[in-house]
Short mmCIF file of C-alpha atoms and ligand atoms in Angstrom, two decimals:
data_model
loop_
_atom_site.label_atom_id
_atom_site.label_comp_id
_atom_site.label_asym_id
_atom_site.label_seq_id
_atom_site.Cartn_x
_atom_site.Cartn_y
_atom_site.Cartn_z
CA MET A 1 -4.94 -6.03 -36.87
CA GLU A 2 -7.48 -6.70 -34.89
CA VAL A 3 -7.28 -7.57 -31.07
CA GLU A 4 -6.58 -10.92 -30.89
CA THR A 5 -3.86 -10.56 -33.31
CA LYS A 6 -2.15 -8.00 -31.58
CA CYS A 7 -1.84 -10.09 -28.79
CA LEU A 8 0.55 -12.76 -30.73
CA HIS A 9 2.42 -9.80 -32.91
CA GLU A 10 2.36 -6.73 -31.55
CA GLY A 11 6.33 -5.91 -29.43
CA TRP A 12 8.78 -8.07 -30.17
CA LYS A 13 9.02 -7.94 -34.01
CA PRO A 14 11.68 -10.39 -35.52
CA LYS A 15 14.01 -8.61 -37.82
CA ASN A 16 15.87 -11.65 -40.56
CA GLY A 17 17.37 -14.24 -38.53
CA GLU A 18 15.93 -13.12 -35.02
CA PRO A 19 14.34 -15.17 -32.39
CA HIS A 20 11.12 -15.85 -32.92
CA ALA A 21 10.45 -16.39 -29.49
CA LEU A 22 10.91 -12.46 -27.29
CA PRO A 23 14.36 -12.55 -25.93
CA ILE A 24 14.91 -12.13 -22.34
CA TYR A 25 17.49 -9.27 -21.65
CA GLN A 26 18.68 -10.72 -18.13
CA SER A 27 20.61 -7.54 -17.41
CA THR A 28 20.62 -4.96 -15.08
CA THR A 29 23.01 -2.26 -17.51
CA PHE A 30 23.83 -1.82 -20.91
CA ASN A 31 27.15 -0.84 -22.80
CA TYR A 32 27.42 2.57 -24.74
CA ASP A 33 30.43 3.87 -26.69
CA SER A 34 31.02 7.18 -25.00
CA THR A 35 30.42 9.24 -21.17
CA GLU A 36 28.27 11.84 -23.31
CA HIS A 37 25.68 8.97 -25.03
CA ILE A 38 25.31 8.02 -21.53
CA GLY A 39 24.89 11.64 -20.13
CA ASP A 40 22.04 12.21 -23.39
CA LEU A 41 20.12 8.91 -22.22
CA PHE A 42 20.14 10.90 -18.52
CA ASP A 43 18.94 14.29 -20.13
CA LEU A 44 16.49 12.01 -21.90
CA LYS A 45 18.20 13.39 -25.15
CA ALA A 46 18.83 10.11 -26.40
CA GLU A 47 16.65 7.30 -26.47
CA GLY A 48 18.08 3.90 -24.98
CA TYR A 49 18.44 1.36 -22.20
CA PHE A 50 20.74 2.04 -19.55
CA TYR A 51 19.66 0.55 -16.31
CA THR A 52 16.32 -1.80 -15.81
CA ARG A 53 14.69 0.01 -12.83
CA LEU A 54 14.10 2.71 -15.93
CA ALA A 55 13.82 0.27 -18.72
CA ASN A 56 14.61 -2.96 -19.64
CA PRO A 57 14.24 -4.17 -23.75
CA THR A 58 12.08 -7.57 -22.47
CA VAL A 59 9.93 -5.39 -20.59
CA GLY A 60 9.98 -2.81 -23.51
CA PHE A 61 8.68 -5.13 -26.07
CA VAL A 62 5.60 -6.34 -23.32
CA GLU A 63 4.66 -2.64 -22.63
CA GLU A 64 4.53 -1.98 -26.52
CA LYS A 65 1.80 -4.76 -26.83
CA ILE A 66 -0.45 -3.73 -23.96
CA ALA A 67 -0.34 0.05 -25.33
CA ALA A 68 -1.33 -1.63 -28.38
CA LEU A 69 -4.03 -3.86 -26.96
CA GLU A 70 -5.59 -0.82 -24.99
CA GLY A 71 -4.86 1.43 -28.09
CA GLY A 72 -2.71 4.25 -26.01
CA VAL A 73 0.03 5.59 -26.43
CA GLY A 74 2.39 4.37 -23.99
CA CYS A 75 2.67 1.98 -21.40
CA MET A 76 4.91 1.20 -18.31
CA CYS A 77 4.81 -1.87 -16.45
CA THR A 78 5.46 -2.33 -12.72
CA SER A 79 6.09 -5.16 -10.22
CA SER A 80 2.68 -5.77 -9.03
CA GLY A 81 -0.80 -4.17 -9.65
CA GLN A 82 -0.69 -2.15 -6.68
CA ALA A 83 2.45 -0.87 -7.72
CA ALA A 84 0.86 0.30 -10.80
CA ASN A 85 -2.19 2.16 -8.98
CA MET A 86 -0.02 3.79 -6.77
CA ILE A 87 2.02 5.16 -9.29
CA ALA A 88 -0.89 5.84 -11.28
CA LEU A 89 -1.91 8.20 -8.76
CA LEU A 90 1.19 9.60 -7.75
CA ASN A 91 1.78 11.08 -11.20
CA ILE A 92 -0.80 13.42 -10.55
CA MET A 93 -1.55 14.10 -6.97
CA GLY A 94 0.37 14.92 -4.10
CA ALA A 95 -0.03 15.51 -0.28
CA GLY A 96 -3.38 18.75 -0.10
CA ASP A 97 -5.01 16.89 -3.18
CA HIS A 98 -8.08 14.75 -2.68
CA MET A 99 -9.39 12.31 -5.40
CA ILE A 100 -13.09 10.34 -6.23
CA CYS A 101 -13.12 6.73 -5.95
CA ALA A 102 -15.98 4.01 -6.43
CA SER A 103 -16.37 2.16 -3.31
CA GLU A 104 -16.94 -1.24 -5.21
CA VAL A 105 -13.50 -1.55 -5.79
CA TYR A 106 -10.51 -4.27 -5.03
CA GLY A 107 -9.61 -4.60 -0.92
CA GLY A 108 -6.11 -4.11 -1.64
CA THR A 109 -7.02 -0.57 -3.52
CA ILE A 110 -9.31 0.56 -0.99
CA ASN A 111 -6.32 0.40 2.11
CA LEU A 112 -3.94 2.05 -0.70
CA PHE A 113 -6.19 5.28 -1.09
CA GLY A 114 -8.01 5.25 2.13
CA VAL A 115 -5.51 4.74 4.36
CA THR A 116 -1.88 4.49 3.06
CA LEU A 117 -2.39 7.50 0.65
CA GLU A 118 -3.85 9.15 3.32
CA LYS A 119 -0.86 9.11 5.48
CA LEU A 120 0.79 11.10 2.62
CA GLY A 121 -2.01 13.47 3.00
CA ILE A 122 -3.70 12.47 0.02
CA GLU A 123 -7.81 12.28 0.64
CA CYS A 124 -10.19 9.87 -1.15
CA THR A 125 -13.77 10.16 -0.99
CA PHE A 126 -15.23 6.99 -1.63
CA VAL A 127 -18.59 7.05 -3.87
CA ASP A 128 -21.50 4.39 -4.81
CA GLN A 129 -20.81 4.42 -8.34
CA ASN A 130 -24.74 4.10 -9.12
CA ALA A 131 -25.58 7.20 -7.16
CA PRO A 132 -27.04 9.95 -9.47
CA ASP A 133 -24.59 12.27 -11.08
CA SER A 134 -26.19 15.31 -9.19
CA GLU A 135 -25.19 13.36 -5.95
CA LEU A 136 -21.63 12.62 -7.21
CA GLU A 137 -21.04 15.90 -8.71
CA LYS A 138 -20.79 16.94 -4.54
CA ALA A 139 -17.70 14.53 -4.19
CA PHE A 140 -16.07 17.27 -6.47
CA ARG A 141 -14.16 19.50 -4.51
CA PRO A 142 -11.31 22.29 -5.83
CA ASN A 143 -8.44 20.05 -5.14
CA THR A 144 -9.85 17.23 -6.73
CA LYS A 145 -7.30 15.74 -9.10
CA LEU A 146 -8.79 12.52 -10.42
CA VAL A 147 -11.61 9.97 -10.60
CA PHE A 148 -10.85 6.22 -10.25
CA GLY A 149 -12.81 3.08 -10.76
CA GLU A 150 -12.65 -0.83 -12.07
CA THR A 151 -14.20 -1.74 -15.13
CA ILE A 152 -15.35 -4.99 -13.62
CA ALA A 153 -15.03 -4.39 -9.18
CA ASN A 154 -13.37 -7.06 -7.58
CA PRO A 155 -15.35 -9.34 -6.23
CA ALA A 156 -18.83 -7.43 -6.29
CA ILE A 157 -18.71 -7.51 -10.29
CA SER A 158 -20.06 -4.51 -10.73
CA VAL A 159 -20.03 -2.91 -14.03
CA PHE A 160 -18.71 0.54 -13.68
CA ASP A 161 -20.11 3.19 -16.48
CA ILE A 162 -16.86 4.55 -17.75
CA GLU A 163 -18.86 7.00 -20.05
CA ARG A 164 -20.81 8.66 -17.57
CA PHE A 165 -17.83 8.87 -14.85
CA ALA A 166 -15.59 9.95 -18.30
CA ASN A 167 -17.89 12.66 -18.85
CA LEU A 168 -18.59 13.72 -14.83
CA ALA A 169 -14.43 13.67 -14.72
CA HIS A 170 -14.19 15.93 -17.29
CA ARG A 171 -16.86 18.63 -16.62
CA HIS A 172 -14.34 18.95 -13.68
CA GLY A 173 -11.03 19.06 -15.85
CA VAL A 174 -10.00 15.69 -14.17
CA PRO A 175 -8.91 12.52 -15.99
CA LEU A 176 -10.58 9.01 -15.53
CA ILE A 177 -8.43 6.33 -14.55
CA VAL A 178 -9.86 3.10 -15.04
CA ASP A 179 -8.38 -0.53 -13.61
CA ASN A 180 -9.22 -2.58 -16.32
CA THR A 181 -7.60 -5.93 -14.76
CA PHE A 182 -10.82 -8.34 -14.92
CA ALA A 183 -11.72 -7.02 -18.24
CA THR A 184 -8.58 -7.09 -20.28
CA PRO A 185 -8.48 -5.23 -23.30
CA ILE A 186 -9.64 -8.30 -25.21
CA LEU A 187 -13.14 -7.61 -23.40
CA CYS A 188 -13.79 -3.54 -23.05
CA ARG A 189 -10.73 -0.93 -23.93
CA PRO A 190 -11.98 2.25 -21.40
CA PHE A 191 -10.18 4.59 -23.71
CA GLU A 192 -12.91 4.18 -26.66
CA PHE A 193 -15.43 5.33 -23.67
CA GLY A 194 -13.21 8.40 -22.25
CA ALA A 195 -11.20 6.97 -20.02
CA ASP A 196 -7.53 8.57 -20.11
CA ILE A 197 -5.24 6.49 -18.22
CA VAL A 198 -6.12 2.85 -17.58
CA THR A 199 -4.41 0.44 -15.44
CA HIS A 200 -3.79 -3.47 -14.68
CA SER A 201 -2.64 -5.96 -12.55
CA THR A 202 -1.48 -8.27 -15.02
CA SER A 203 -1.10 -10.77 -12.23
CA LYS A 204 -4.76 -11.53 -12.85
CA TYR A 205 -5.64 -12.98 -16.58
CA MET A 206 -2.93 -11.32 -18.54
CA ASP A 207 -0.33 -13.75 -16.93
CA GLY A 208 -2.99 -15.63 -16.80
CA HIS A 209 -1.51 -18.74 -14.91
CA ALA A 210 -0.77 -17.53 -11.45
CA VAL A 211 2.68 -17.53 -12.09
CA GLN A 212 3.97 -13.88 -11.84
CA LEU A 213 2.51 -10.86 -10.36
CA GLY A 214 3.20 -7.57 -12.24
CA GLY A 215 1.38 -4.53 -13.15
CA ALA A 216 1.02 -1.95 -16.05
CA ILE A 217 0.14 1.50 -16.61
CA VAL A 218 -1.67 3.04 -19.94
CA ASP A 219 -1.97 6.26 -21.44
CA SER A 220 -4.08 7.35 -23.83
CA GLY A 221 -2.30 10.40 -24.83
CA ASN A 222 -5.80 12.30 -24.70
CA PHE A 223 -5.95 14.15 -21.37
CA ASP A 224 -5.15 18.33 -21.58
CA TRP A 225 -2.66 18.37 -18.30
CA LYS A 226 -2.86 22.25 -17.84
CA ASP A 227 -3.77 22.48 -14.68
CA TYR A 228 -1.19 19.42 -13.65
CA PRO A 229 1.78 21.76 -12.88
CA GLY A 230 3.80 18.52 -12.41
CA LEU A 231 3.75 18.11 -16.15
CA THR A 232 3.46 21.93 -17.34
CA GLN A 233 6.35 23.03 -15.10
CA PRO A 234 10.15 21.83 -14.93
CA ASP A 235 10.77 19.22 -13.12
CA GLU A 236 13.66 19.87 -11.05
CA SER A 237 14.87 16.55 -10.50
CA TYR A 238 15.06 15.79 -14.36
CA HIS A 239 17.59 18.99 -15.43
CA GLY A 240 14.42 21.57 -15.83
CA VAL A 241 12.46 19.20 -18.37
CA THR A 242 8.86 20.31 -18.86
CA TYR A 243 7.01 16.92 -19.69
CA THR A 244 4.28 18.07 -21.64
CA GLU A 245 6.88 20.66 -24.09
CA THR A 246 8.88 17.89 -24.64
CA PHE A 247 7.27 14.61 -24.76
CA GLY A 248 3.54 15.84 -26.37
CA LYS A 249 0.91 13.06 -25.45
CA LEU A 250 3.48 10.94 -23.67
CA ALA A 251 3.61 13.33 -21.02
CA TYR A 252 2.04 11.53 -18.47
CA ILE A 253 3.62 8.30 -18.98
CA THR A 254 7.15 9.51 -19.35
CA LYS A 255 6.77 11.20 -16.31
CA ALA A 256 5.88 8.16 -14.49
CA ARG A 257 8.95 6.30 -15.36
CA THR A 258 11.65 8.99 -15.77
CA GLN A 259 10.50 10.24 -12.13
CA LEU A 260 8.38 7.65 -10.01
CA MET A 261 10.16 4.68 -11.37
CA ARG A 262 13.19 6.07 -10.68
CA ASP A 263 12.47 7.16 -7.06
CA ILE A 264 10.21 4.41 -6.31
CA GLY A 265 11.78 1.39 -8.29
CA ALA A 266 8.88 -1.04 -8.56
CA SER A 267 10.25 -2.32 -11.43
CA PRO A 268 9.18 -5.45 -13.22
CA THR A 269 12.05 -7.98 -14.26
CA ALA A 270 13.19 -9.32 -18.08
CA GLN A 271 12.13 -12.79 -16.70
CA GLY A 272 8.46 -12.11 -15.55
CA ALA A 273 8.09 -10.34 -18.62
CA PHE A 274 8.58 -12.46 -20.88
CA LEU A 275 6.07 -14.93 -18.71
CA LEU A 276 3.86 -12.29 -19.20
CA ASN A 277 4.46 -11.67 -22.73
CA LEU A 278 3.77 -15.76 -22.84
CA GLY A 279 0.46 -15.31 -21.13
CA ILE A 280 -1.08 -12.30 -23.62
CA GLU A 281 -0.21 -14.45 -26.52
CA THR A 282 -3.21 -16.87 -25.99
CA LEU A 283 -5.12 -13.65 -23.52
CA ALA A 284 -7.77 -13.64 -26.16
CA LEU A 285 -8.86 -17.30 -26.19
CA ARG A 286 -8.79 -17.89 -22.38
CA MET A 287 -10.89 -14.96 -22.35
CA GLU A 288 -13.12 -15.98 -24.97
CA ARG A 289 -13.53 -19.37 -23.01
CA HIS A 290 -13.39 -17.91 -19.11
CA SER A 291 -16.56 -15.76 -20.60
CA ALA A 292 -18.26 -19.17 -22.04
CA ASN A 293 -17.91 -21.27 -18.95
CA ALA A 294 -18.56 -18.70 -16.36
CA GLN A 295 -22.19 -17.51 -18.10
CA ALA A 296 -22.63 -21.32 -17.90
CA ALA A 297 -21.44 -21.78 -14.61
CA ALA A 298 -23.63 -18.40 -13.70
CA GLU A 299 -26.79 -19.53 -15.09
CA PHE A 300 -26.58 -23.35 -13.41
CA LEU A 301 -26.07 -21.12 -9.57
CA ALA A 302 -28.92 -19.12 -10.18
CA ALA A 303 -31.27 -21.77 -10.74
CA GLN A 304 -30.20 -23.68 -7.49
CA PRO A 305 -32.62 -22.90 -4.67
CA GLU A 306 -29.70 -22.47 -1.76
CA VAL A 307 -28.48 -19.37 -3.84
CA GLU A 308 -29.71 -16.43 -2.76
CA GLU A 309 -27.77 -14.41 -5.24
CA VAL A 310 -25.74 -14.77 -8.24
CA ASN A 311 -23.68 -11.37 -9.40
CA TYR A 312 -22.81 -11.89 -13.30
CA PRO A 313 -23.37 -9.17 -15.89
CA GLY A 314 -24.07 -11.99 -18.57
CA LEU A 315 -27.52 -13.19 -16.47
CA LYS A 316 -30.32 -10.92 -17.65
CA SER A 317 -31.38 -10.81 -13.88
CA ASP A 318 -28.48 -9.14 -12.99
CA ARG A 319 -28.41 -5.92 -12.21
CA TYR A 320 -25.33 -4.69 -14.45
CA TYR A 321 -26.79 -6.54 -17.66
CA GLU A 322 -27.47 -3.23 -19.29
CA LEU A 323 -23.79 -1.98 -19.00
CA GLY A 324 -22.80 -5.20 -19.47
CA GLN A 325 -24.08 -5.31 -22.94
CA LYS A 326 -22.52 -1.92 -23.50
CA TYR A 327 -19.24 -2.34 -22.29
CA LEU A 328 -18.72 -6.29 -22.12
CA PRO A 329 -20.04 -7.22 -25.85
CA LYS A 330 -18.19 -10.06 -26.34
CA GLY A 331 -18.15 -11.75 -22.67
CA ALA A 332 -18.53 -10.59 -19.24
CA SER A 333 -15.48 -12.41 -18.09
CA GLY A 334 -14.76 -15.30 -15.72
CA VAL A 335 -15.25 -14.33 -12.21
CA VAL A 336 -18.87 -15.31 -10.70
CA SER A 337 -19.90 -14.42 -7.25
CA PHE A 338 -22.69 -15.39 -5.52
CA SER A 339 -24.06 -15.65 -1.85
CA LEU A 340 -25.41 -18.91 -0.55
CA LYS A 341 -28.64 -19.13 1.93
CA GLY A 342 -26.81 -20.33 4.65
CA GLY A 343 -24.45 -17.13 4.99
CA ARG A 344 -20.91 -17.57 6.09
CA GLY A 345 -21.44 -21.07 7.70
CA ALA A 346 -22.66 -22.08 4.90
CA ALA A 347 -20.01 -20.63 2.25
CA VAL A 348 -17.09 -22.27 4.14
CA LYS A 349 -18.80 -25.42 3.97
CA PHE A 350 -19.61 -25.28 0.44
CA MET A 351 -15.67 -24.03 -0.43
CA ASP A 352 -14.32 -27.17 1.85
CA SER A 353 -16.02 -29.73 -0.36
CA LEU A 354 -14.99 -28.66 -3.80
CA GLU A 355 -12.26 -30.91 -5.22
CA LEU A 356 -11.73 -29.36 -8.73
CA ALA A 357 -12.12 -25.94 -7.75
CA SER A 358 -8.64 -24.91 -5.66
CA ASN A 359 -9.42 -22.55 -2.52
CA VAL A 360 -6.77 -20.16 -3.27
CA VAL A 361 -5.75 -16.59 -2.55
CA HIS A 362 -5.90 -15.67 -6.06
CA VAL A 363 -8.27 -15.12 -9.00
CA ALA A 364 -8.38 -14.63 -13.20
CA THR A 365 -6.33 -17.62 -13.80
CA VAL A 366 -6.66 -20.78 -16.31
CA LYS A 367 -7.86 -23.12 -13.13
CA THR A 368 -11.20 -22.97 -11.25
CA CYS A 369 -10.30 -21.42 -7.95
CA VAL A 370 -13.36 -20.03 -5.14
CA LEU A 371 -12.41 -17.23 -2.35
CA HIS A 372 -14.24 -16.44 0.75
CA PRO A 373 -13.75 -12.52 0.38
CA ALA A 374 -15.70 -11.81 4.03
CA SER A 375 -12.91 -14.13 5.86
CA GLU A 376 -9.74 -13.71 3.45
CA THR A 377 -8.73 -10.80 0.87
CA HIS A 378 -11.46 -8.48 2.70
CA ARG A 379 -11.08 -9.19 6.51
CA GLN A 380 -9.35 -5.91 6.97
CA LEU A 381 -12.31 -4.41 6.01
CA SER A 382 -15.21 -3.38 8.80
CA ASP A 383 -18.68 -4.68 7.89
CA GLU A 384 -19.55 -1.30 6.98
CA GLN A 385 -17.14 -1.41 4.53
CA LEU A 386 -17.99 -4.68 3.36
CA VAL A 387 -21.51 -3.51 2.80
CA ALA A 388 -19.99 -0.82 0.32
CA ALA A 389 -17.90 -2.70 -1.80
CA GLY A 390 -20.64 -5.12 -2.53
CA ILE A 391 -19.72 -8.27 -0.30
CA THR A 392 -22.28 -10.24 2.40
CA PRO A 393 -20.60 -12.71 4.65
CA GLY A 394 -21.85 -15.85 2.64
CA MET A 395 -20.30 -14.49 -0.60
CA ILE A 396 -18.21 -16.92 -2.73
CA ARG A 397 -16.50 -15.48 -5.53
CA LEU A 398 -15.55 -18.06 -7.82
CA SER A 399 -13.28 -17.55 -10.70
CA VAL A 400 -14.11 -19.73 -13.66
CA GLY A 401 -11.27 -21.48 -15.16
CA ILE A 402 -10.42 -22.97 -18.53
CA GLU A 403 -11.45 -26.82 -17.81
CA ASN A 404 -14.77 -28.56 -19.38
CA ILE A 405 -17.57 -26.86 -18.13
CA GLY A 406 -19.49 -30.16 -17.58
CA ASP A 407 -16.51 -30.93 -14.82
CA ILE A 408 -16.73 -27.67 -13.21
CA ILE A 409 -20.77 -27.54 -13.12
CA LYS A 410 -20.31 -31.64 -11.31
CA ASP A 411 -17.64 -29.94 -8.87
CA LEU A 412 -20.14 -27.27 -7.77
CA GLU A 413 -22.87 -29.88 -7.47
CA LYS A 414 -20.74 -31.19 -4.40
CA GLY A 415 -20.62 -28.32 -2.81
CA PHE A 416 -24.26 -27.82 -3.01
CA GLN A 417 -24.74 -31.48 -1.70
CA ALA A 418 -23.07 -30.14 1.65
CA VAL A 419 -24.90 -27.69 2.35
CA ARG A 420 -28.68 -29.50 1.25
C1 PLP B 501 -5.35 -8.11 -7.99
C2 PLP B 501 -5.42 -6.66 -7.70
C3 PLP B 501 -4.95 -5.59 -8.19
C4 PLP B 501 -3.87 -5.98 -6.99
O1 PLP B 501 -2.49 -6.42 -8.01
P1 PLP B 501 -1.65 -7.10 -7.54
O2 PLP B 501 -0.65 -7.64 -9.09
O3 PLP B 501 -2.09 -7.80 -6.59
O4 PLP B 501 -0.57 -6.07 -6.70
C5 PLP B 501 -5.62 -4.48 -8.08
N1 PLP B 501 -6.53 -4.18 -8.69
C6 PLP B 501 -7.25 -5.27 -9.29
C7 PLP B 501 -9.15 -4.99 -9.86
C8 PLP B 501 -7.10 -6.90 -8.95
O5 PLP B 501 -8.34 -7.64 -9.40
#
């Protein structure tokens, strides 16, 4: 099956007489005939559902679908993208460990890695993702445990050179984790370029309609965890199970669930998974339209004299055009960022005069929306961090929806009229 077909037919595969749509298993727990059977479930000797914090059938079918879309061996959904990134990291790191992260990643991720994880004793070095290998090599330490980046960074819209970073990480025996939220597996599948783990905020394009927060962690099954004792040594909290020995290629994703989801409990709900599945059914169609509309909007913006700069990898003039051609050949997704020559004041005026585009703290949804990172999502960052994240005070993030492109451009014209 091609990816468009997988969006509809992976996961829930109804048998004779079963519901056509994915059923919602609205139950925290599941019945068994014997205590022995439940004991086997706890010991991971038998497969089955017992408590929704760990696993739920509705969620499970969506996990199967996301794993298939990314080409991974397993997936675990979480209650949000933040939870997905946190669990993806904590699964292989602890106090005293170090990680490397591209500085242009999502603001929430910068706070999580740079502040909250630091309090837990994990150190993160943020690097310029466009620095040469010789420079990046210097960031590695003996206790470095992973490298992290975003396929398309939110909101700088820079394209991450996945293959280059995978090679760098592997030379140092550590995995590359890629947050693939903005590209989605429709436009880019990071495992094909050497990434080991993929994460998602499914709250964005996968859900697509701004109705349900969620996250996902997908395991390629390719990384050799030999230098990660948490995976190769017995887990005392799980009756001495050794993940790599018992679960092979599924070691990482099994540990994430049985150890961290058990302990942290950032579980998605069955209702939420149902909505996510519905969103994913049309993901391929939507990404095509989002990309085509964003390409047209970016070209329109680039032609306006009031615009200082447009960031969109689909533009030939864009700094990331070449990388975009390599990693996003089917389209560069729906998010464009641009800066007005008038700076912060002009950006606010522009945004406030739009009528069709909603002014919301969200992105990557069916309806066109705008956001001013410097005064909204990224207001906790210092000016220095703003620059490192690729954000200027006059930058507007335009999330191009699937409306008629003529209507979107008419609305942008209203913004330009206001600042002229
Ligand atoms: C939104 C976002 C997150 C955080 O996801 P939530 O679902 O809001 O918790 C993480 N990474 C990227 C790239 C995002 O856009």
